Coordinates of C-alpha atoms in Angstrom, one line a residue:
X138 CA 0.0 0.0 0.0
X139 CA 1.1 3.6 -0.9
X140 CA 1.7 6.1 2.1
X141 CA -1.8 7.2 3.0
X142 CA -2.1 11.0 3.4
X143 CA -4.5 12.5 6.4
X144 CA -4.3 15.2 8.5
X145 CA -3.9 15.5 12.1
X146 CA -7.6 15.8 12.8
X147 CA -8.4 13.0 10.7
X148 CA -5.6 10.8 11.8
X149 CA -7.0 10.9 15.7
X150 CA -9.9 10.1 14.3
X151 CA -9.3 6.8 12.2
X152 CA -7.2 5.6 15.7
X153 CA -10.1 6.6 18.0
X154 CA -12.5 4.7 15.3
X155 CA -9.7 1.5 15.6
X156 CA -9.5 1.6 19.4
X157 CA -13.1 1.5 19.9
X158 CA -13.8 -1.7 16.9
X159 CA -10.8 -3.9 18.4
X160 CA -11.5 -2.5 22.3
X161 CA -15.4 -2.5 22.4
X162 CA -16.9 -3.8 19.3
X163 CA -15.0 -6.9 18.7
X164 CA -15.7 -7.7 22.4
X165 CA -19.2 -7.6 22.1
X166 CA -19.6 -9.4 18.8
X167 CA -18.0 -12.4 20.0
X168 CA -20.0 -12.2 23.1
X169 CA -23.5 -11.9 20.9
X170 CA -22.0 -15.0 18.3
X171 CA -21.7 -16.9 21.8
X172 CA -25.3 -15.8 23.3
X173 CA -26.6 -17.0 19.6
X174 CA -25.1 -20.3 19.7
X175 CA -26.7 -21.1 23.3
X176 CA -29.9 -21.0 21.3
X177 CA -29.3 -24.3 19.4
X178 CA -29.6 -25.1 15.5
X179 CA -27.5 -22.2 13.7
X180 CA -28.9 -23.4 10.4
X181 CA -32.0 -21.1 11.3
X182 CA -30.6 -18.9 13.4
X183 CA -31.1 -15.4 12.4
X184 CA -28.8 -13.7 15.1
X185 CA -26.0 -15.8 14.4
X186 CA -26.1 -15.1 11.2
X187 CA -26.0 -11.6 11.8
X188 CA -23.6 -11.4 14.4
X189 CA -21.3 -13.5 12.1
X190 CA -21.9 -10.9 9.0
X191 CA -21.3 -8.0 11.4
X192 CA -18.0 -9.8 12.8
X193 CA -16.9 -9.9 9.6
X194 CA -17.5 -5.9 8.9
X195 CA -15.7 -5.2 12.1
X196 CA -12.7 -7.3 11.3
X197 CA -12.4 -6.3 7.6
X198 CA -12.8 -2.7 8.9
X199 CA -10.1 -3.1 11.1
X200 CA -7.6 -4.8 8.7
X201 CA -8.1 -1.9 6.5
X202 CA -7.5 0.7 9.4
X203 CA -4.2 -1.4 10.5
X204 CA -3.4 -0.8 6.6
X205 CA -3.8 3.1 6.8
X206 CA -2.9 3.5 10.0
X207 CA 0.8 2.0 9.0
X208 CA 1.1 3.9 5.6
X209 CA 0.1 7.2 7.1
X210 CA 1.8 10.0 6.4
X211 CA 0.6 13.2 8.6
X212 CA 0.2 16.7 6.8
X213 CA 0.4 19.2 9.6
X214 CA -1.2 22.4 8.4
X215 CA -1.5 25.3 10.8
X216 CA -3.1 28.0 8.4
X217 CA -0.9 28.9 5.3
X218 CA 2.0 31.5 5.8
X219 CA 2.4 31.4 2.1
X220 CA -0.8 31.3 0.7
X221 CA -0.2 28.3 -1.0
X222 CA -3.0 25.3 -0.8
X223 CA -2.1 22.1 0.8
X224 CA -3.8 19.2 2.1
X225 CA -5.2 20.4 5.7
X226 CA -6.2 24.0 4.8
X227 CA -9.7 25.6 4.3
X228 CA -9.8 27.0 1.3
X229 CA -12.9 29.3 -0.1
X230 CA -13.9 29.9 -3.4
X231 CA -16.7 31.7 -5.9
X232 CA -18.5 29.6 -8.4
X233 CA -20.3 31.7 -10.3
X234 CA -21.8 34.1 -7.9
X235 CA -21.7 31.4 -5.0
X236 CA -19.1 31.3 -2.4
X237 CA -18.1 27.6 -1.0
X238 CA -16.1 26.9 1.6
X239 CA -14.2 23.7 2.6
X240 CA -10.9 21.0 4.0
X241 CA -8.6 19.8 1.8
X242 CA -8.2 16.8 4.0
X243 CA -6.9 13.1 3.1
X244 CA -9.0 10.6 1.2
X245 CA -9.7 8.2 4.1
X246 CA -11.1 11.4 5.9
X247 CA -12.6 13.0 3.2
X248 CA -16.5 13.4 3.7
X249 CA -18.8 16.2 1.6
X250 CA -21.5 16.5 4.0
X251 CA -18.8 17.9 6.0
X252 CA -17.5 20.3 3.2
X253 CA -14.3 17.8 3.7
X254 CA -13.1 17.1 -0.2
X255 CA -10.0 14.6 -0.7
X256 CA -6.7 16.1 -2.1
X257 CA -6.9 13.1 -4.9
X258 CA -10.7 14.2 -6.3
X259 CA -11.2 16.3 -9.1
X260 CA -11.2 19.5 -7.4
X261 CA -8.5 18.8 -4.9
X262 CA -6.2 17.9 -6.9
X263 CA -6.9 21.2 -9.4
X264 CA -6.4 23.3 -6.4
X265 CA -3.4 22.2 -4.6
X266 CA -0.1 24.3 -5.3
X267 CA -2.7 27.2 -6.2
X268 CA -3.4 30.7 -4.2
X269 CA -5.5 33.4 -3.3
X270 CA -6.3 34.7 -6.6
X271 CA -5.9 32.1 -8.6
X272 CA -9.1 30.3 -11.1
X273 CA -8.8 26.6 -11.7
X274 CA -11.0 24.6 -14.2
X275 CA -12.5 21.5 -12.9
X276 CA -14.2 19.0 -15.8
X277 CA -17.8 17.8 -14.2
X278 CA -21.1 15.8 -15.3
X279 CA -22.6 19.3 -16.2
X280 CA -19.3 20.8 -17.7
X281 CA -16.2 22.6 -16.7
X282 CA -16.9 24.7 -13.7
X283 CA -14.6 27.5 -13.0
X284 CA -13.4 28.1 -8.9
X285 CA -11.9 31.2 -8.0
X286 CA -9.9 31.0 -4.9
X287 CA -11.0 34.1 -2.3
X288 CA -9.2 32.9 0.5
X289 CA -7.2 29.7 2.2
X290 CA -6.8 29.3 5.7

């Protein structure tokens, strides 16, 4: 696996996320397979067979946490002395007559409810390196859509 990119914020969170599948959850699906089994036949037992699909969500969940959690490589952005976008910085930006506002953040952590957009999608990647001032063109389902860049944090 490639080194894995996150920031600080989102590194805490992916460990806090581990700690609580192999500390808590792990524990109690084992515990709920073994409360299932005291009922008998597991041919027709429908809580067996969903604590056994749910134990195997947690532990494939938690190999792939391992995996991140040993590539990672930890962008530490404090604001932007230079103006320049990196991974960790809010950045806000016009689109049309529409100001956005939103993290460049790592793609394990990315989430766009939460106005979090990975460095490696379309848009992050068209605005890293760039600055205040600066218009990039991102291609889109509806077209190019032009971003101009009003401030990074």
């Amino acid at each position: 696996m490639d080194k894995v990119i996150l920031t600080k914020e989102g590194l805490e969170k992916l460990k806090a996320e581990y700690d609580e599948l192999v500390n808590i959850r792990r524990k109690d699906i084992v515990d709920r397979i073994a409360k299932a089994r005291e009922q008998g036949d597991l041919s027709e037992n429908g809580a067996y067979h969903a604590a056994k699909e749910e134990q195997a969500f947690i532990e494939g969940r938690i190999e792939e946490l391992e995996d991140i959690l040993k590539n990672a490589l930890v962008e530490v952005s404090t604001g932007t002395k230079d103006g320049i976008i990196k991974v960790g910085c809010v950045v806000r930006v016009k689109i049309d007559s529409t100001e956005e506002e939103f993290s460049i953040v790592g793609t394990p952590e990315a989430n766009p409810t939460e106005k979090k957009i990975s460095h490696e999608s379309p848009l992050g990647a068209a605005l890293l390196g760039k600055k205040v001032g600066d218009v990039v063109e991102v291609e889109a389902p509806v077209g190019k859509i032009h971003y101009e860049i009003l401030g990074v944090r």
